[in-house]
Amino acid sequence: MKKRIYLDTAAGMNNPSSIHREGMQARKRLEEARSAVARFLGVHPDEIIFTSGGTESNNLAIMGTGHRVLKMPQHPVSGVITSVIEHPSILNACIKLEGEGEKISYLPVNFDGLIDSKILAEKLKPETRLVTLHYANSEIGVVQPVAEIAKVIRKHRKKYSTQLPYFHLDVCQAVRFFDLNVAKLGVDLLTINGGKIYGPEGSGVLYVKRGIKLKPMFAGGGQENGRRSGTENLWAIEGLAKALTLCEKLRDKETVRLTKLRDYFIAQLLKIPNTVLNGSASARAPHNINVSFLGADSEYVVLALDAKGVACSSGSACSARSESASYVLKSLGASDARAQSAIRFTLARATTKSDLDYVLKILPEIIARGRQQF
């Protein structure tokens, strides 16, 4: 017959798990995307798990690696080390485990938002099973010393003749700008979010090094080699793989361009009286600018800029002053006033110097009015 009669809609259209022609074609496309992601990271395709995004990947890395480790007699007590400025998908997963009796250690950061690898070395114990951190912070853009951290972990493993702790790195804010070859990074698990790299929302990746036993979070059909059940979102996965390819192609050029724009914008913003930069000026992602316009109502500033055609975000989640101060900025030692007046600007591929000049033209008057609202 020339016409294909599709009588498998109960399985979903073009389900990669189906064995008919459409299913096999979908499987081929899925594995091509998996191979593309693996090449980007310098890993094996079977080490790639497709997820719904960064939150799921982080949760799977943190909670999925613990169950079997806890049963190992040489590690009767488990433990996780993270930092106080992690994304909520890491912090809340750790808090959940803490509520279930697992020991969690939280690394402090200095005023620039950086982790001290010496403190990590002190907190590492023979029973520590996982270190979970971000590469670049989503709020203040600070880039952690991953090479130093990996070195400390390797030294600890050698001392105790163990493969633990595993090192998990959330690179959602770093993909566009840094080499993420896994061997160079020295990580065992790695999280990518497609929505942060111009890929589809609801797409994500968790890299899991061969040999790591991962307990799935979902019970279901056993997709992704039994590690993440649920029919794969083929179109989103292909979009994520394409986005990674473009990131790799544009990385060097965009990193140089956005770093120049970032530094120019920061220098001009700091000319506004009583304005301070939040986070390290040097160890910083190229696209991130986080400043506090001291004495200004950040919510007012965001809404006033929005009315003028400029989208940015506030360091505050809500208008209740006692609750809105950013925990990230507070962890850096910032005062409530500084944390509550923080504004985050993040640059994109489409951002130009003329865009920033427009913001700089309208911003001083907005800040002045915002200070009257505070």
Short mmCIF file of C-alpha atoms in Angstrom, two decimals:
data_model
loop_
_atom_site.label_atom_id
_atom_site.label_comp_id
_atom_site.label_asym_id
_atom_site.label_seq_id
_atom_site.Cartn_x
_atom_site.Cartn_y
_atom_site.Cartn_z
CA MET A 1 0.00 0.00 0.00
CA LYS A 2 1.20 3.53 -0.77
CA LYS A 3 -0.80 4.97 2.09
CA ARG A 4 0.37 4.38 5.67
CA ILE A 5 -2.47 3.56 8.04
CA TYR A 6 -1.54 4.66 11.54
CA LEU A 7 -3.40 2.64 14.17
CA ASP A 8 -1.14 3.18 17.15
CA THR A 9 -2.31 6.49 18.58
CA ALA A 10 -2.69 4.95 22.06
CA ALA A 11 1.12 4.87 22.21
CA GLY A 12 1.44 8.47 21.08
CA MET A 13 2.46 9.65 17.65
CA ASN A 14 5.91 8.51 16.53
CA ASN A 15 6.79 6.96 19.87
CA PRO A 16 10.51 6.02 19.92
CA SER A 17 9.67 2.88 21.88
CA SER A 18 7.40 1.49 19.13
CA ILE A 19 8.82 -1.10 16.73
CA HIS A 20 6.88 -0.12 13.60
CA ARG A 21 8.36 2.11 10.90
CA GLU A 22 7.32 5.40 12.49
CA GLY A 23 8.64 4.29 15.86
CA MET A 24 11.95 3.15 14.42
CA GLN A 25 12.36 6.44 12.57
CA ALA A 26 11.67 8.31 15.82
CA ARG A 27 14.20 6.10 17.63
CA LYS A 28 16.83 6.93 15.01
CA ARG A 29 16.22 10.66 15.44
CA LEU A 30 16.34 10.31 19.23
CA GLU A 31 19.67 8.50 19.19
CA GLU A 32 21.14 10.98 16.71
CA ALA A 33 20.25 13.77 19.14
CA ARG A 34 21.75 11.78 22.02
CA SER A 35 24.97 11.32 20.09
CA ALA A 36 25.10 15.06 19.32
CA VAL A 37 24.77 15.91 23.03
CA ALA A 38 27.39 13.29 23.90
CA ARG A 39 29.84 14.78 21.38
CA PHE A 40 29.30 18.23 22.87
CA LEU A 41 30.28 16.95 26.32
CA GLY A 42 32.93 14.49 25.12
CA VAL A 43 31.14 11.47 26.60
CA HIS A 44 29.46 8.22 25.54
CA PRO A 45 25.86 8.38 24.25
CA ASP A 46 24.72 5.87 26.89
CA GLU A 47 25.78 8.36 29.58
CA ILE A 48 23.14 10.87 28.43
CA ILE A 49 19.66 10.96 30.01
CA PHE A 50 17.02 13.26 28.57
CA THR A 51 14.80 14.98 31.13
CA SER A 52 12.22 17.75 31.37
CA GLY A 53 14.79 20.40 32.35
CA GLY A 54 17.32 21.55 34.91
CA THR A 55 15.15 20.99 37.97
CA GLU A 56 14.48 17.36 37.16
CA SER A 57 18.11 16.72 36.23
CA ASN A 58 19.36 18.23 39.49
CA ASN A 59 16.86 16.28 41.56
CA LEU A 60 17.71 13.04 39.78
CA ALA A 61 21.43 13.59 40.33
CA ILE A 62 21.02 14.39 44.03
CA MET A 63 18.38 11.88 45.03
CA GLY A 64 19.05 9.18 42.46
CA THR A 65 22.66 8.57 43.48
CA GLY A 66 22.05 8.14 47.19
CA HIS A 67 19.93 5.07 47.71
CA ARG A 68 22.39 2.40 46.70
CA VAL A 69 25.35 4.18 48.26
CA LEU A 70 23.57 4.21 51.61
CA LYS A 71 23.46 0.41 51.55
CA MET A 72 27.20 -0.01 51.06
CA PRO A 73 28.74 -1.27 54.32
CA GLN A 74 31.92 0.78 53.91
CA HIS A 75 29.75 3.93 53.76
CA PRO A 76 27.09 3.39 56.45
CA VAL A 77 26.44 7.11 56.76
CA SER A 78 25.75 9.13 53.64
CA GLY A 79 26.27 12.83 53.09
CA VAL A 80 25.94 15.61 50.54
CA ILE A 81 27.90 18.84 50.27
CA THR A 82 26.46 21.86 48.49
CA SER A 83 26.73 25.65 48.85
CA VAL A 84 24.43 28.22 50.40
CA ILE A 85 23.83 30.03 47.07
CA GLU A 86 22.69 27.11 44.90
CA HIS A 87 19.60 27.15 42.72
CA PRO A 88 16.41 26.13 44.58
CA SER A 89 16.29 22.88 42.61
CA ILE A 90 19.51 21.88 44.37
CA LEU A 91 18.88 23.44 47.77
CA ASN A 92 15.33 22.14 48.12
CA ALA A 93 16.36 18.65 47.03
CA CYS A 94 19.02 18.72 49.74
CA ILE A 95 16.55 20.03 52.29
CA LYS A 96 14.23 17.15 51.42
CA LEU A 97 17.00 14.62 51.99
CA GLU A 98 17.95 16.37 55.21
CA GLY A 99 14.37 15.90 56.40
CA GLU A 100 14.74 12.20 55.66
CA GLY A 101 17.81 11.95 57.87
CA GLU A 102 20.68 12.46 55.44
CA LYS A 103 23.51 14.72 56.54
CA ILE A 104 23.89 17.83 54.37
CA SER A 105 26.82 20.25 54.65
CA TYR A 106 26.47 23.78 53.25
CA LEU A 107 29.56 25.61 52.03
CA PRO A 108 29.72 29.35 52.75
CA VAL A 109 30.82 31.86 50.12
CA ASN A 110 32.87 35.02 50.41
CA PHE A 111 31.64 38.55 49.64
CA ASP A 112 32.26 37.92 45.93
CA GLY A 113 30.14 34.77 46.04
CA LEU A 114 33.03 32.34 45.63
CA ILE A 115 33.53 29.00 47.37
CA ASP A 116 36.80 28.38 49.19
CA SER A 117 38.10 24.97 48.09
CA LYS A 118 39.99 24.68 51.39
CA ILE A 119 36.70 24.74 53.28
CA LEU A 120 35.38 22.03 50.95
CA ALA A 121 38.42 19.89 51.77
CA GLU A 122 37.69 20.31 55.48
CA LYS A 123 34.04 19.29 55.07
CA LEU A 124 34.74 16.20 52.97
CA LYS A 125 34.39 13.03 55.04
CA PRO A 126 34.89 9.35 54.18
CA GLU A 127 31.10 8.94 54.08
CA THR A 128 30.43 11.91 51.76
CA ARG A 129 28.68 10.56 48.68
CA LEU A 130 28.04 13.67 46.59
CA VAL A 131 29.23 17.22 46.04
CA THR A 132 26.61 19.18 44.11
CA LEU A 133 27.30 22.73 42.90
CA HIS A 134 26.62 25.12 40.06
CA TYR A 135 29.24 26.32 37.59
CA ALA A 136 27.79 29.84 37.15
CA ASN A 137 25.22 31.28 39.54
CA SER A 138 21.91 32.19 37.91
CA GLU A 139 21.38 35.29 40.03
CA ILE A 140 24.77 36.97 40.29
CA GLY A 141 26.65 35.17 37.51
CA VAL A 142 29.61 34.19 39.70
CA VAL A 143 31.71 31.39 38.22
CA GLN A 144 33.00 28.89 40.76
CA PRO A 145 36.59 27.50 40.69
CA VAL A 146 35.54 24.14 39.30
CA ALA A 147 39.07 22.97 38.50
CA GLU A 148 40.17 23.56 42.11
CA ILE A 149 37.06 21.85 43.45
CA ALA A 150 37.59 18.80 41.23
CA LYS A 151 41.21 18.61 42.36
CA VAL A 152 40.18 18.60 46.01
CA ILE A 153 37.68 15.80 45.36
CA ARG A 154 40.26 13.70 43.47
CA LYS A 155 42.73 14.10 46.33
CA HIS A 156 40.08 12.99 48.82
CA ARG A 157 39.24 9.92 46.74
CA LYS A 158 42.88 8.94 46.51
CA LYS A 159 43.35 9.34 50.26
CA TYR A 160 40.48 7.01 51.09
CA SER A 161 40.80 4.69 48.03
CA THR A 162 37.21 5.32 46.99
CA GLN A 163 35.23 6.55 44.00
CA LEU A 164 33.24 8.82 46.28
CA PRO A 165 32.14 11.50 46.47
CA TYR A 166 30.59 11.90 43.06
CA PHE A 167 30.85 15.44 41.71
CA HIS A 168 27.66 16.87 40.21
CA LEU A 169 27.75 20.21 38.39
CA ASP A 170 24.81 22.32 37.28
CA VAL A 171 26.03 24.10 34.12
CA CYS A 172 22.70 25.58 33.03
CA GLN A 173 24.08 29.14 33.07
CA ALA A 174 27.49 28.17 31.69
CA VAL A 175 26.71 26.29 28.47
CA ARG A 176 26.84 29.33 26.21
CA PHE A 177 30.29 30.44 27.34
CA PHE A 178 32.52 27.67 28.71
CA ASP A 179 34.13 24.45 27.50
CA LEU A 180 32.08 21.69 29.07
CA ASN A 181 34.21 18.72 28.15
CA VAL A 182 33.50 16.40 31.05
CA ALA A 183 37.02 14.98 31.25
CA LYS A 184 38.46 18.48 31.59
CA LEU A 185 35.87 19.50 34.17
CA GLY A 186 36.42 16.37 36.26
CA VAL A 187 32.72 15.81 37.00
CA ASP A 188 30.64 12.65 37.30
CA LEU A 189 27.18 14.12 36.74
CA LEU A 190 26.20 17.27 34.86
CA THR A 191 22.94 19.17 34.32
CA ILE A 192 21.88 21.11 31.22
CA ASN A 193 18.62 23.03 30.69
CA GLY A 194 17.55 23.53 27.07
CA GLY A 195 15.50 26.61 27.85
CA LYS A 196 18.60 28.51 29.01
CA ILE A 197 20.41 28.09 25.67
CA TYR A 198 17.67 29.12 23.22
CA GLY A 199 16.39 25.56 23.11
CA PRO A 200 12.87 24.37 23.92
CA GLU A 201 11.49 24.92 27.40
CA GLY A 202 10.85 21.61 29.11
CA SER A 203 14.00 19.97 27.75
CA GLY A 204 17.03 18.95 29.75
CA VAL A 205 19.97 16.59 30.07
CA LEU A 206 21.62 14.75 32.89
CA TYR A 207 25.03 13.29 32.12
CA VAL A 208 25.80 10.29 34.33
CA LYS A 209 29.24 8.70 34.20
CA ARG A 210 29.37 5.00 33.38
CA GLY A 211 29.37 2.85 36.50
CA ILE A 212 27.24 5.17 38.62
CA LYS A 213 24.10 3.43 39.80
CA LEU A 214 21.15 5.75 39.49
CA LYS A 215 17.79 5.04 41.08
CA PRO A 216 14.98 6.46 38.90
CA MET A 217 12.56 8.99 40.34
CA PHE A 218 9.62 7.84 38.21
CA ALA A 219 8.03 4.41 37.92
CA GLY A 220 6.92 3.73 34.37
CA GLY A 221 7.92 2.20 31.08
CA GLY A 222 11.65 2.20 31.68
CA GLN A 223 12.71 4.66 29.00
CA GLU A 224 16.24 6.11 28.96
CA ASN A 225 17.73 2.71 29.84
CA GLY A 226 15.46 2.42 32.85
CA ARG A 227 16.71 5.64 34.42
CA ARG A 228 13.95 8.07 33.41
CA SER A 229 10.55 6.66 32.54
CA GLY A 230 8.18 8.57 30.28
CA THR A 231 7.91 8.81 26.51
CA GLU A 232 10.76 10.99 25.25
CA ASN A 233 9.79 14.45 23.99
CA LEU A 234 11.48 13.95 20.63
CA TRP A 235 10.93 17.43 19.20
CA ALA A 236 12.19 19.13 22.35
CA ILE A 237 15.20 16.80 22.50
CA GLU A 238 16.12 17.53 18.89
CA GLY A 239 15.75 21.24 19.58
CA LEU A 240 18.06 20.98 22.59
CA ALA A 241 20.69 19.12 20.55
CA LYS A 242 20.52 21.79 17.85
CA ALA A 243 20.81 24.54 20.46
CA LEU A 244 23.96 22.92 21.86
CA THR A 245 25.46 22.74 18.39
CA LEU A 246 24.84 26.46 17.90
CA CYS A 247 26.27 27.25 21.34
CA GLU A 248 29.48 25.47 20.43
CA LYS A 249 29.69 27.26 17.09
CA LEU A 250 29.09 30.73 18.56
CA ARG A 251 30.77 30.29 21.97
CA ASP A 252 34.09 32.05 21.44
CA LYS A 253 32.68 34.98 19.47
CA GLU A 254 29.75 35.53 21.81
CA THR A 255 31.89 35.23 24.92
CA VAL A 256 34.20 37.99 23.73
CA ARG A 257 31.34 40.20 22.52
CA LEU A 258 29.17 39.87 25.62
CA THR A 259 32.09 40.26 28.01
CA LYS A 260 32.84 43.64 26.43
CA LEU A 261 29.20 44.66 26.63
CA ARG A 262 28.93 43.44 30.22
CA ASP A 263 31.98 45.37 31.36
CA TYR A 264 30.85 48.50 29.52
CA PHE A 265 27.37 48.29 31.05
CA ILE A 266 28.72 47.70 34.57
CA ALA A 267 31.10 50.65 34.30
CA GLN A 268 28.28 52.96 33.19
CA LEU A 269 25.82 51.68 35.80
CA LEU A 270 28.32 52.29 38.58
CA LYS A 271 28.39 55.97 37.60
CA ILE A 272 24.86 56.23 38.98
CA PRO A 273 25.29 57.41 42.58
CA ASN A 274 24.99 54.76 45.32
CA THR A 275 25.14 51.82 42.94
CA VAL A 276 27.14 48.67 43.78
CA LEU A 277 27.96 45.51 41.86
CA ASN A 278 26.86 42.22 43.41
CA GLY A 279 29.25 39.32 43.01
CA SER A 280 32.75 39.05 41.63
CA ALA A 281 33.67 41.47 38.86
CA SER A 282 36.16 39.05 37.28
CA ALA A 283 34.92 35.51 38.03
CA ARG A 284 31.63 36.20 36.31
CA ALA A 285 29.61 34.81 33.40
CA PRO A 286 29.80 37.11 30.35
CA HIS A 287 26.08 37.77 30.22
CA ASN A 288 25.30 38.61 33.86
CA ILE A 289 25.08 42.02 35.54
CA ASN A 290 23.61 42.23 39.04
CA VAL A 291 23.68 45.62 40.75
CA SER A 292 21.98 47.23 43.72
CA PHE A 293 20.68 50.76 43.32
CA LEU A 294 20.83 51.46 47.04
CA GLY A 295 17.69 53.06 48.38
CA ALA A 296 15.63 52.26 45.27
CA ASP A 297 12.51 50.11 45.24
CA SER A 298 13.58 47.24 42.96
CA GLU A 299 10.03 46.23 42.09
CA TYR A 300 9.28 49.77 40.99
CA VAL A 301 12.47 49.85 38.88
CA VAL A 302 11.60 46.58 37.13
CA LEU A 303 8.04 47.72 36.35
CA ALA A 304 9.16 51.19 35.23
CA LEU A 305 11.73 49.68 32.87
CA ASP A 306 9.13 47.23 31.61
CA ALA A 307 6.84 50.14 30.75
CA LYS A 308 9.71 51.61 28.71
CA GLY A 309 10.22 48.37 26.78
CA VAL A 310 13.03 46.87 28.87
CA ALA A 311 12.76 43.47 30.53
CA CYS A 312 14.94 42.70 33.54
CA SER A 313 14.41 41.07 36.91
CA SER A 314 14.56 41.91 40.58
CA GLY A 315 16.60 40.25 43.25
CA SER A 316 13.38 40.16 45.25
CA ALA A 317 10.70 37.55 44.74
CA CYS A 318 7.84 39.51 46.27
CA SER A 319 7.06 42.86 47.82
CA ALA A 320 7.10 41.76 51.46
CA ARG A 321 10.28 43.45 52.65
CA SER A 322 11.11 40.99 55.41
CA GLU A 323 10.82 38.03 53.05
CA SER A 324 11.91 39.37 49.69
CA ALA A 325 15.64 39.80 50.25
CA SER A 326 17.59 37.43 48.01
CA TYR A 327 19.09 34.52 49.94
CA VAL A 328 21.98 34.57 47.47
CA LEU A 329 22.87 38.18 48.24
CA LYS A 330 22.26 37.68 51.94
CA SER A 331 24.72 34.77 51.84
CA LEU A 332 27.33 37.17 50.45
CA GLY A 333 26.87 39.33 53.53
CA ALA A 334 24.71 41.96 51.83
CA SER A 335 22.39 44.03 53.99
CA ASP A 336 18.62 43.78 53.61
CA ALA A 337 18.62 47.19 51.91
CA ARG A 338 21.23 46.09 49.38
CA ALA A 339 19.50 42.78 48.70
CA GLN A 340 16.09 44.41 48.30
CA SER A 341 17.37 46.97 45.79
CA ALA A 342 19.08 44.48 43.48
CA ILE A 343 18.38 44.33 39.76
CA ARG A 344 19.61 41.61 37.42
CA PHE A 345 20.31 42.31 33.75
CA THR A 346 21.27 39.36 31.54
CA LEU A 347 22.50 39.77 27.98
CA ALA A 348 21.48 37.77 24.93
CA ARG A 349 22.68 37.07 21.39
CA ALA A 350 20.45 39.89 20.19
CA THR A 351 21.72 42.43 22.73
CA THR A 352 23.56 45.41 21.23
CA LYS A 353 25.44 48.37 22.66
CA SER A 354 22.64 50.66 21.47
CA ASP A 355 20.21 48.59 23.57
CA LEU A 356 22.32 49.19 26.64
CA ASP A 357 22.75 52.86 25.83
CA TYR A 358 18.97 53.21 25.70
CA VAL A 359 18.70 51.65 29.15
CA LEU A 360 21.43 53.93 30.47
CA LYS A 361 19.57 56.95 29.09
CA ILE A 362 16.27 56.23 30.83
CA LEU A 363 17.57 54.53 33.97
CA PRO A 364 18.82 57.46 36.12
CA GLU A 365 15.39 59.11 36.25
CA ILE A 366 13.75 55.78 37.04
CA ILE A 367 16.23 55.12 39.85
CA ALA A 368 15.60 58.57 41.28
CA ARG A 369 11.85 57.92 41.36
CA GLY A 370 12.45 54.43 42.71
CA ARG A 371 14.38 55.86 45.64
CA GLN A 372 11.42 58.02 46.46
CA GLN A 373 9.22 54.88 46.53
CA PHE A 374 11.46 52.90 48.88
#
